Amino acid sequence: MVSAVMNAAEPNAVRRKAWLTTVNAWLLLLPAMVLLAAFTHYPILATLYHSFFSLSRGGEASFVGLENYAYMLEDDVFRQVLRNNIVFALATVPTSIALALLMAVWVDKKMAGRSFLRLAFFTPTVLPMIAVANIWLFFYTPDYGLLDQFLKSLGFSGHNWLGDPSTVMSCLAVMVVWKEAGFFMIFYLAALQTIPPELKEAADVEGASRWYFFRRVTLPLLMPTTLFISINALINSFKLVDQLVIMTKGGPNNASSLLLYYIYEVAFTFQDTAFAATLTVTLIAILAGVALTKFVYLDRRIHYQ
Amino acid sequence: MRQKGHSVETIAAWVLALLWLLPLAYSLWSAFHPSEYATRFDITAPLTLDNFVRAWNQAPFARYYLNTVMLVSLVLAGQLVISTLAAYAFARFRFFGREVLFALVLVQLMIMPDVLIVENYRVISALNLLDTIPAIALPYIASAFGIFLLRQTFKGVPNELVEAARVEGASSFGVLWRVFVPLGKTTYIAFGLVSVSYHWNNFLWPLIVTNSVESRPLTVGLAVFGAPETGVDWSVITAATVMTMAPLLLAFLLFQRQFVQSFMRAGIR
C-alpha cells in the first residue's frame, strides 16, 4: 500500500523536477534569445521576406515574387561587385596565408629578436581598419603620396593608384594582406608548437634537409590549420568593407566595390531597401555556405581526435 | 652551411618586420612633426604636439572618446552577463529544447549582425533608438561566440565542485557565482580583450546608426574628420588617426602576451 503510493508519487516528482529545470534553463536563456531573435533571426527572415517585395514610387510595398532576383542577375553592378569580391578573396586569402606561414615558421625558431618580430607582424591586427585606411590612403595619394614620391625619386612618373580601375583592387588587397597576415600567423604558430620535437630530431639523424622536412612533415601536419584559416579568411573577405568608405567609395566606376559595400550603398544612399534585401539574401547564402563547410569539417576533425 | 642559411633567413625576417612596421612608424612620424616634414624624412626635424592640439580643437575628440568608452563598456558588460547565464544553462542543465535553442544561437556565428545592417536598422528605428549608443551596442550584446566559448569552459568544471557547493547549501545562482564564474576567469579575459578591440574598431554599423556628435564613436568621428572635403592637412589627420588607435595600441604593447593568446583562444571556435 505504502509502496504503491510512493511509486505513484515518484514519477510525478521526477516530472516536476524536469519541468522546473526546463523553466529555470529557459529563464536563464531568455535575455540571450530575445536579443538573438531581434537582431539575428528576425532580420534574416525579414530580409528574405522583403526580397520578394518592391517599393513603388509612392512607397507602398507590393509583392513581386522573384523579380528582384531576376533584376539582380541582370544588374551589371551586382555582377561586377560579385566578381570583385571573388577576385579580392582570391588575391588576399592565399597571399596572407602563405605570408602567415612564413612568419610563423620564422618566429617559431630561436631567431634573433624573435619577440620583436612577433610584435611587428601582429600589430596591424589590433588597429582599426578605418585608421589603417587613413594611413594607407596617403601612401596611394597621387604625386604627393609616399608611393609616388618614392617612384619619382627613382625617375618614374606619378600614378593615381586608387583612381585607376586597373590598380585600385591590388592596392586594397596589399593593404588587407598587411593587416590580416599577422592574425593568421598566430594560428600557425600554435599549430607548429604542437609538432613533437622528436620528429625533427629523427629527420636530423636521417640527414633530411630542412626544406624536405618542411614539405613532407610540417606542411601536411599543418593542413587542418590551413583549412581552418582559409575558411575564416574567406568569410572575412566578404565582411571587410570599412576601408572602402574612406579610400574609394567603391570607385572608380565600382571597380573596388564589394558585396557588403554595395548593400550599404543600395540601402542607405539609394534607399532601395527591397533590392538591398535581395543582395543581402545572396550574401547570407554565401556566408552560410562557407560556414556550413566549416562546421562539417570541424565536426570531422573532432571525431578524429 | 646551415648557419649561413639561418642568417639569410634572419635578415629576411627582419626586413619583412620593418616593412610591416613602416605604415605605423610613418603615421607616428607624421603626427609628431610639423606638416612640412610629412613626406620629408629629416632626423633633425623638430618634434611637436601641435598636430594633436589642432586635431583635438577641430573636432570633439573628447566626446568621441567618451562615446567609444561607453560603447565598449556597455557591450562588454551586457555580453558577459547574458553569455554567462546562457552558457550556464547550456552547459549544466538538461532541458526540453536544448539542442534547438543551441542551434539557434549558432546561427549568429555564421551570420553576424555586420551583414544584417538593413533589417537591424529597421529594428533599431522601430525601437526609437536611432543615433544613440545603445543602438550601436544592441545587435552585439547577445554574442553567440561568447556563449559558445563560456559553455565550453563551464562544461569542463568538475562535478565534485558543484556537489560540494550544493552540500553547503548554495542555490543555482550561488553555484554559478561562486564556482563557475571564478573558474572561467581566463575565458572571460580572452573574450573581453577580443570584444573590446572588436568594438573599439568597429565602423560600418556605428556609421549607419549614428549621425551626431553625442553618439558617434571614435572610428566614425575620425572618418568624418578625415574626409577629403574637410580640407584638414595631412599631419593633423595622422594625429587624429594616432589618437583613435592609441589606447588600444598601448594596451596591446603592455599586454602583448594576453592579447595574442586571447585572439588565438577566441579564433579557435
CSV table of N, CA and C in Angstrom, one decimal, chain A residues 11-131:
chain,number,residue,atom,x,y,z
A,11,PRO,N,7.2,9.2,-10.1
A,11,PRO,CA,7.3,9.8,-11.4
A,11,PRO,C,6.8,11.2,-11.5
A,12,ASN,N,5.8,11.5,-10.6
A,12,ASN,CA,5.4,12.9,-10.6
A,12,ASN,C,6.4,13.8,-10.1
A,13,ALA,N,7.2,13.4,-9.1
A,13,ALA,CA,8.2,14.2,-8.5
A,13,ALA,C,9.3,14.4,-9.6
A,14,VAL,N,9.6,13.3,-10.3
A,14,VAL,CA,10.7,13.4,-11.3
A,14,VAL,C,10.2,14.4,-12.4
A,15,ARG,N,9.0,14.2,-12.8
A,15,ARG,CA,8.4,15.0,-13.9
A,15,ARG,C,8.4,16.5,-13.5
A,16,ARG,N,8.1,16.7,-12.2
A,16,ARG,CA,8.0,18.1,-11.7
A,16,ARG,C,9.4,18.7,-11.7
A,17,LYS,N,10.4,17.9,-11.3
A,17,LYS,CA,11.8,18.4,-11.2
A,17,LYS,C,12.3,18.7,-12.7
A,18,ALA,N,11.9,17.8,-13.6
A,18,ALA,CA,12.4,18.1,-15.0
A,18,ALA,C,11.7,19.3,-15.5
A,19,TRP,N,10.5,19.5,-15.2
A,19,TRP,CA,9.7,20.7,-15.6
A,19,TRP,C,10.4,22.0,-15.0
A,20,LEU,N,10.7,21.9,-13.7
A,20,LEU,CA,11.4,23.0,-13.1
A,20,LEU,C,12.7,23.4,-13.7
A,21,THR,N,13.5,22.3,-14.0
A,21,THR,CA,14.8,22.5,-14.7
A,21,THR,C,14.6,23.3,-16.0
A,22,THR,N,13.6,22.8,-16.8
A,22,THR,CA,13.3,23.4,-18.1
A,22,THR,C,13.0,24.9,-17.9
A,23,VAL,N,12.1,25.2,-16.9
A,23,VAL,CA,11.7,26.6,-16.7
A,23,VAL,C,12.9,27.4,-16.3
A,24,ASN,N,13.7,26.8,-15.4
A,24,ASN,CA,15.0,27.5,-15.0
A,24,ASN,C,15.9,27.8,-16.1
A,25,ALA,N,16.1,26.8,-16.9
A,25,ALA,CA,17.0,27.0,-18.1
A,25,ALA,C,16.5,28.0,-19.1
A,26,TRP,N,15.2,27.9,-19.3
A,26,TRP,CA,14.6,28.9,-20.3
A,26,TRP,C,14.7,30.3,-19.8
A,27,LEU,N,14.5,30.5,-18.5
A,27,LEU,CA,14.7,31.8,-17.9
A,27,LEU,C,16.1,32.3,-18.0
A,28,LEU,N,17.1,31.4,-17.8
A,28,LEU,CA,18.5,31.8,-18.0
A,28,LEU,C,18.8,32.2,-19.4
A,29,LEU,N,18.1,31.6,-20.3
A,29,LEU,CA,18.3,31.8,-21.8
A,29,LEU,C,17.5,33.0,-22.3
A,30,LEU,N,16.5,33.4,-21.6
A,30,LEU,CA,15.6,34.4,-22.1
A,30,LEU,C,16.3,35.7,-22.6
A,31,PRO,N,17.1,36.3,-21.9
A,31,PRO,CA,17.7,37.6,-22.4
A,31,PRO,C,18.5,37.3,-23.7
A,32,ALA,N,19.3,36.3,-23.7
A,32,ALA,CA,20.1,36.0,-25.0
A,32,ALA,C,19.1,35.7,-26.1
A,33,MET,N,18.1,34.9,-25.9
A,33,MET,CA,17.2,34.5,-27.0
A,33,MET,C,16.4,35.7,-27.5
A,34,VAL,N,16.0,36.6,-26.6
A,34,VAL,CA,15.2,37.7,-27.1
A,34,VAL,C,16.1,38.6,-28.0
A,35,LEU,N,17.3,38.9,-27.6
A,35,LEU,CA,18.2,39.7,-28.4
A,35,LEU,C,18.6,39.0,-29.7
A,36,LEU,N,18.9,37.7,-29.6
A,36,LEU,CA,19.2,37.0,-30.8
A,36,LEU,C,18.0,37.0,-31.8
A,37,ALA,N,16.8,36.8,-31.3
A,37,ALA,CA,15.7,36.9,-32.1
A,37,ALA,C,15.5,38.2,-32.8
A,38,ALA,N,15.7,39.3,-32.0
A,38,ALA,CA,15.5,40.6,-32.5
A,38,ALA,C,16.6,41.0,-33.5
A,39,PHE,N,17.8,40.6,-33.3
A,39,PHE,CA,18.9,41.1,-34.2
A,39,PHE,C,19.6,40.1,-35.1
A,40,THR,N,19.1,38.8,-35.0
A,40,THR,CA,19.7,37.8,-35.9
A,40,THR,C,18.5,37.1,-36.6
A,41,HIS,N,17.7,36.4,-35.9
A,41,HIS,CA,16.7,35.5,-36.5
A,41,HIS,C,15.6,36.3,-37.3
A,42,TYR,N,15.0,37.3,-36.6
A,42,TYR,CA,14.0,38.1,-37.2
A,42,TYR,C,14.6,38.8,-38.4
A,43,PRO,N,15.8,39.5,-38.3
A,43,PRO,CA,16.3,40.2,-39.5
A,43,PRO,C,16.6,39.2,-40.7
A,44,ILE,N,17.0,38.0,-40.4
A,44,ILE,CA,17.3,37.1,-41.5
A,44,ILE,C,15.9,36.8,-42.2
A,45,LEU,N,14.9,36.5,-41.5
A,45,LEU,CA,13.6,36.2,-42.1
A,45,LEU,C,13.0,37.4,-42.8
A,46,ALA,N,13.2,38.5,-42.1
A,46,ALA,CA,12.6,39.8,-42.7
A,46,ALA,C,13.3,40.1,-44.0
A,47,THR,N,14.6,39.8,-44.0
A,47,THR,CA,15.4,40.1,-45.3
A,47,THR,C,14.8,39.2,-46.4
A,48,LEU,N,14.6,38.0,-46.1
A,48,LEU,CA,14.1,37.0,-47.1
A,48,LEU,C,12.7,37.5,-47.6
A,49,TYR,N,11.9,37.9,-46.6
A,49,TYR,CA,10.5,38.4,-46.9
A,49,TYR,C,10.6,39.6,-47.8
A,50,HIS,N,11.4,40.6,-47.4
A,50,HIS,CA,11.4,41.9,-48.1
A,50,HIS,C,12.0,41.7,-49.5
A,51,SER,N,12.8,40.6,-49.7
A,51,SER,CA,13.4,40.5,-51.0
A,51,SER,C,12.4,40.1,-52.1
A,52,PHE,N,11.2,39.7,-51.6
A,52,PHE,CA,10.1,39.4,-52.6
A,52,PHE,C,9.2,40.5,-52.9
A,53,PHE,N,9.5,41.7,-52.3
A,53,PHE,CA,8.7,42.9,-52.4
A,53,PHE,C,9.4,44.0,-53.2
A,54,SER,N,8.7,44.9,-53.7
A,54,SER,CA,9.4,46.0,-54.3
A,54,SER,C,8.7,47.3,-53.9
A,55,LEU,N,9.5,48.4,-53.8
A,55,LEU,CA,8.9,49.6,-53.4
A,55,LEU,C,8.5,50.4,-54.6
A,56,SER,N,7.2,50.8,-54.7
A,56,SER,CA,6.8,51.6,-55.8
A,56,SER,C,7.2,53.1,-55.5
A,57,ARG,N,6.9,54.0,-56.4
A,57,ARG,CA,7.3,55.4,-56.2
A,57,ARG,C,6.6,56.0,-54.9
A,58,GLY,N,5.3,55.5,-54.7
A,58,GLY,CA,4.6,56.0,-53.6
A,58,GLY,C,5.0,55.5,-52.2
A,59,GLY,N,6.0,54.5,-52.3
A,59,GLY,CA,6.5,54.0,-51.0
A,59,GLY,C,5.7,52.8,-50.5
A,60,GLU,N,4.7,52.4,-51.3
A,60,GLU,CA,3.8,51.2,-51.0
A,60,GLU,C,4.6,50.0,-51.5
A,61,ALA,N,4.7,49.0,-50.6
A,61,ALA,CA,5.4,47.7,-51.0
A,61,ALA,C,4.4,46.8,-51.7
A,62,SER,N,4.8,46.2,-52.8
A,62,SER,CA,4.0,45.2,-53.5
A,62,SER,C,4.8,44.0,-53.8
A,63,PHE,N,4.1,42.9,-53.7
A,63,PHE,CA,4.7,41.6,-53.9
A,63,PHE,C,5.1,41.4,-55.4
A,64,VAL,N,6.4,41.1,-55.6
A,64,VAL,CA,6.9,40.9,-57.0
A,64,VAL,C,7.5,39.6,-57.2
A,65,GLY,N,7.4,38.7,-56.2
A,65,GLY,CA,8.0,37.4,-56.4
A,65,GLY,C,9.5,37.4,-56.6
A,66,LEU,N,10.0,36.8,-57.6
A,66,LEU,CA,11.4,36.7,-57.8
A,66,LEU,C,12.0,37.8,-58.7
A,67,GLU,N,11.2,38.8,-58.9
A,67,GLU,CA,11.6,39.9,-59.8
A,67,GLU,C,12.9,40.6,-59.4
A,68,ASN,N,13.0,40.8,-58.1
A,68,ASN,CA,14.3,41.4,-57.6
A,68,ASN,C,15.5,40.6,-57.9
A,69,TYR,N,15.3,39.3,-57.8
A,69,TYR,CA,16.4,38.3,-58.1
A,69,TYR,C,16.7,38.4,-59.6
A,70,ALA,N,15.6,38.4,-60.4
A,70,ALA,CA,15.9,38.5,-61.9
A,70,ALA,C,16.6,39.8,-62.2
A,71,TYR,N,16.2,40.8,-61.5
A,71,TYR,CA,16.9,42.1,-61.8
A,71,TYR,C,18.3,42.0,-61.3
A,72,MET,N,18.6,41.4,-60.2
A,72,MET,CA,19.9,41.3,-59.6
A,72,MET,C,20.8,40.6,-60.6
A,73,LEU,N,20.3,39.5,-61.2
A,73,LEU,CA,21.2,38.7,-62.1
A,73,LEU,C,21.5,39.5,-63.4
A,74,GLU,N,20.6,40.5,-63.7
A,74,GLU,CA,20.8,41.3,-64.9
A,74,GLU,C,21.7,42.6,-64.6
A,75,ASP,N,21.8,42.8,-63.3
A,75,ASP,CA,22.4,44.1,-62.8
A,75,ASP,C,23.9,44.0,-63.0
A,76,ASP,N,24.4,44.9,-63.9
A,76,ASP,CA,25.9,44.9,-64.2
A,76,ASP,C,26.7,45.2,-63.0
A,77,VAL,N,26.2,46.1,-62.1
A,77,VAL,CA,26.9,46.5,-60.9
A,77,VAL,C,27.1,45.3,-60.0
A,78,PHE,N,25.9,44.5,-59.8
A,78,PHE,CA,26.0,43.4,-59.0
A,78,PHE,C,27.0,42.4,-59.5
A,79,ARG,N,27.0,42.1,-60.8
A,79,ARG,CA,27.9,41.2,-61.4
A,79,ARG,C,29.3,41.6,-61.1
A,80,GLN,N,29.6,42.9,-61.3
A,80,GLN,CA,30.9,43.4,-61.1
A,80,GLN,C,31.4,43.3,-59.7
A,81,VAL,N,30.4,43.6,-58.8
A,81,VAL,CA,30.7,43.6,-57.4
A,81,VAL,C,31.0,42.2,-56.9
A,82,LEU,N,30.2,41.2,-57.4
A,82,LEU,CA,30.5,39.8,-57.0
A,82,LEU,C,31.8,39.4,-57.6
A,83,ARG,N,32.1,39.8,-58.8
A,83,ARG,CA,33.4,39.4,-59.4
A,83,ARG,C,34.5,40.0,-58.6
A,84,ASN,N,34.4,41.3,-58.2
A,84,ASN,CA,35.4,42.0,-57.4
A,84,ASN,C,35.6,41.2,-56.1
A,85,ASN,N,34.5,40.8,-55.5
A,85,ASN,CA,34.7,40.1,-54.2
A,85,ASN,C,35.4,38.8,-54.4
A,86,ILE,N,35.1,38.1,-55.5
A,86,ILE,CA,35.8,36.8,-55.7
A,86,ILE,C,37.3,37.1,-56.0
A,87,VAL,N,37.6,38.1,-56.8
A,87,VAL,CA,39.0,38.4,-57.1
A,87,VAL,C,39.7,38.9,-55.8
A,88,PHE,N,39.0,39.7,-55.0
A,88,PHE,CA,39.6,40.1,-53.8
A,88,PHE,C,39.9,39.0,-52.8
A,89,ALA,N,39.0,38.0,-52.8
A,89,ALA,CA,39.2,36.8,-51.9
A,89,ALA,C,40.4,36.0,-52.5
A,90,LEU,N,40.4,35.8,-53.8
A,90,LEU,CA,41.5,35.0,-54.4
A,90,LEU,C,42.8,35.7,-54.3
A,91,ALA,N,42.8,37.0,-54.2
A,91,ALA,CA,44.1,37.8,-54.1
A,91,ALA,C,44.6,37.8,-52.7
A,92,THR,N,43.7,38.0,-51.7
A,92,THR,CA,44.1,38.2,-50.4
A,92,THR,C,44.2,36.9,-49.5
A,93,VAL,N,43.3,36.0,-49.7
A,93,VAL,CA,43.4,34.8,-48.9
A,93,VAL,C,44.6,33.9,-49.0
A,94,PRO,N,45.0,33.5,-50.2
A,94,PRO,CA,46.2,32.7,-50.4
A,94,PRO,C,47.5,33.5,-50.0
A,95,THR,N,47.5,34.7,-50.4
A,95,THR,CA,48.7,35.5,-50.1
A,95,THR,C,48.9,35.7,-48.6
A,96,SER,N,47.8,36.1,-47.9
A,96,SER,CA,48.0,36.3,-46.4
A,96,SER,C,48.3,34.9,-45.7
A,97,ILE,N,47.8,33.8,-46.2
A,97,ILE,CA,48.0,32.6,-45.6
A,97,ILE,C,49.5,32.1,-45.8
A,98,ALA,N,50.0,32.3,-47.0
A,98,ALA,CA,51.4,32.0,-47.3
A,98,ALA,C,52.3,32.8,-46.5
A,99,LEU,N,52.0,34.1,-46.4
A,99,LEU,CA,52.9,35.0,-45.6
A,99,LEU,C,52.8,34.6,-44.1
A,100,ALA,N,51.6,34.3,-43.6
A,100,ALA,CA,51.4,34.0,-42.2
A,100,ALA,C,52.2,32.7,-41.9
A,101,LEU,N,52.3,31.8,-42.8
A,101,LEU,CA,53.0,30.5,-42.6
A,101,LEU,C,54.5,30.9,-42.5
A,102,LEU,N,55.0,31.7,-43.4
A,102,LEU,CA,56.4,32.1,-43.4
A,102,LEU,C,56.7,32.8,-42.1
A,103,MET,N,55.9,33.7,-41.7
A,103,MET,CA,56.1,34.5,-40.4
A,103,MET,C,56.1,33.5,-39.3
A,104,ALA,N,55.2,32.6,-39.2
A,104,ALA,CA,55.1,31.7,-38.1
A,104,ALA,C,56.3,30.8,-38.0
A,105,VAL,N,56.8,30.3,-39.2
A,105,VAL,CA,58.0,29.4,-39.2
A,105,VAL,C,59.2,30.2,-38.6
A,106,TRP,N,59.3,31.5,-39.0
A,106,TRP,CA,60.3,32.4,-38.5
A,106,TRP,C,60.3,32.6,-37.0
A,107,VAL,N,59.1,33.0,-36.5
A,107,VAL,CA,59.1,33.4,-35.1
A,107,VAL,C,58.9,32.2,-34.2
A,108,ASP,N,58.8,31.0,-34.8
A,108,ASP,CA,58.8,29.7,-34.0
A,108,ASP,C,60.2,29.3,-33.6
A,109,LYS,N,61.2,29.7,-34.5
A,109,LYS,CA,62.6,29.4,-34.2
A,109,LYS,C,63.2,30.3,-33.2
A,110,LYS,N,64.4,29.9,-32.7
A,110,LYS,CA,65.1,30.8,-31.8
A,110,LYS,C,65.9,31.8,-32.7
A,111,MET,N,65.1,32.7,-33.2
A,111,MET,CA,65.7,33.7,-34.1
A,111,MET,C,66.0,35.0,-33.3
A,112,ALA,N,67.1,35.7,-33.7
A,112,ALA,CA,67.5,36.9,-33.0
A,112,ALA,C,66.3,37.9,-33.1
A,113,GLY,N,65.9,38.4,-32.0
A,113,GLY,CA,64.8,39.4,-31.9
A,113,GLY,C,63.4,38.8,-32.1
A,114,ARG,N,63.3,37.5,-31.7
A,114,ARG,CA,62.0,36.9,-32.0
A,114,ARG,C,60.8,37.6,-31.5
A,115,SER,N,60.9,38.1,-30.3
A,115,SER,CA,59.7,38.7,-29.7
A,115,SER,C,59.3,40.1,-30.5
A,116,PHE,N,60.4,40.7,-30.9
A,116,PHE,CA,60.2,42.0,-31.7
A,116,PHE,C,59.5,41.6,-33.0
A,117,LEU,N,60.0,40.5,-33.7
A,117,LEU,CA,59.4,40.1,-34.9
A,117,LEU,C,57.9,39.8,-34.8
A,118,ARG,N,57.6,39.0,-33.7
A,118,ARG,CA,56.2,38.7,-33.4
A,118,ARG,C,55.3,39.9,-33.3
A,119,LEU,N,55.9,40.9,-32.5
A,119,LEU,CA,55.2,42.1,-32.3
A,119,LEU,C,54.9,42.9,-33.6
A,120,ALA,N,56.0,42.9,-34.4
A,120,ALA,CA,55.9,43.7,-35.7
A,120,ALA,C,54.8,43.1,-36.6
A,121,PHE,N,54.8,41.7,-36.7
A,121,PHE,CA,53.8,41.1,-37.6
A,121,PHE,C,52.4,41.1,-37.1
A,122,PHE,N,52.2,41.1,-35.7
A,122,PHE,CA,50.9,41.0,-35.2
A,122,PHE,C,50.2,42.4,-35.0
A,123,THR,N,51.0,43.4,-34.9
A,123,THR,CA,50.4,44.8,-34.5
A,123,THR,C,49.3,45.2,-35.5
A,124,PRO,N,49.4,45.1,-36.8
A,124,PRO,CA,48.3,45.6,-37.6
A,124,PRO,C,47.0,45.0,-37.3
A,125,THR,N,47.0,43.8,-36.7
A,125,THR,CA,45.7,43.1,-36.3
A,125,THR,C,44.9,43.9,-35.3
A,126,VAL,N,45.5,44.6,-34.4
A,126,VAL,CA,44.8,45.3,-33.4
A,126,VAL,C,44.3,46.7,-33.8
A,127,LEU,N,44.8,47.2,-35.0
A,127,LEU,CA,44.4,48.6,-35.4
A,127,LEU,C,43.1,48.6,-36.0
A,128,PRO,N,42.3,49.7,-35.8
A,128,PRO,CA,41.0,49.8,-36.5
A,128,PRO,C,41.2,49.9,-38.0
A,129,MET,N,40.4,49.2,-38.8
A,129,MET,CA,40.6,49.3,-40.3
A,129,MET,C,40.5,50.7,-40.8
A,130,ILE,N,39.7,51.5,-40.1
A,130,ILE,CA,39.4,52.9,-40.5
A,130,ILE,C,40.7,53.7,-40.4
A,131,ALA,N,41.5,53.5,-39.3
A,131,ALA,CA,42.7,54.2,-39.1
A,131,ALA,C,43.7,53.7,-40.1
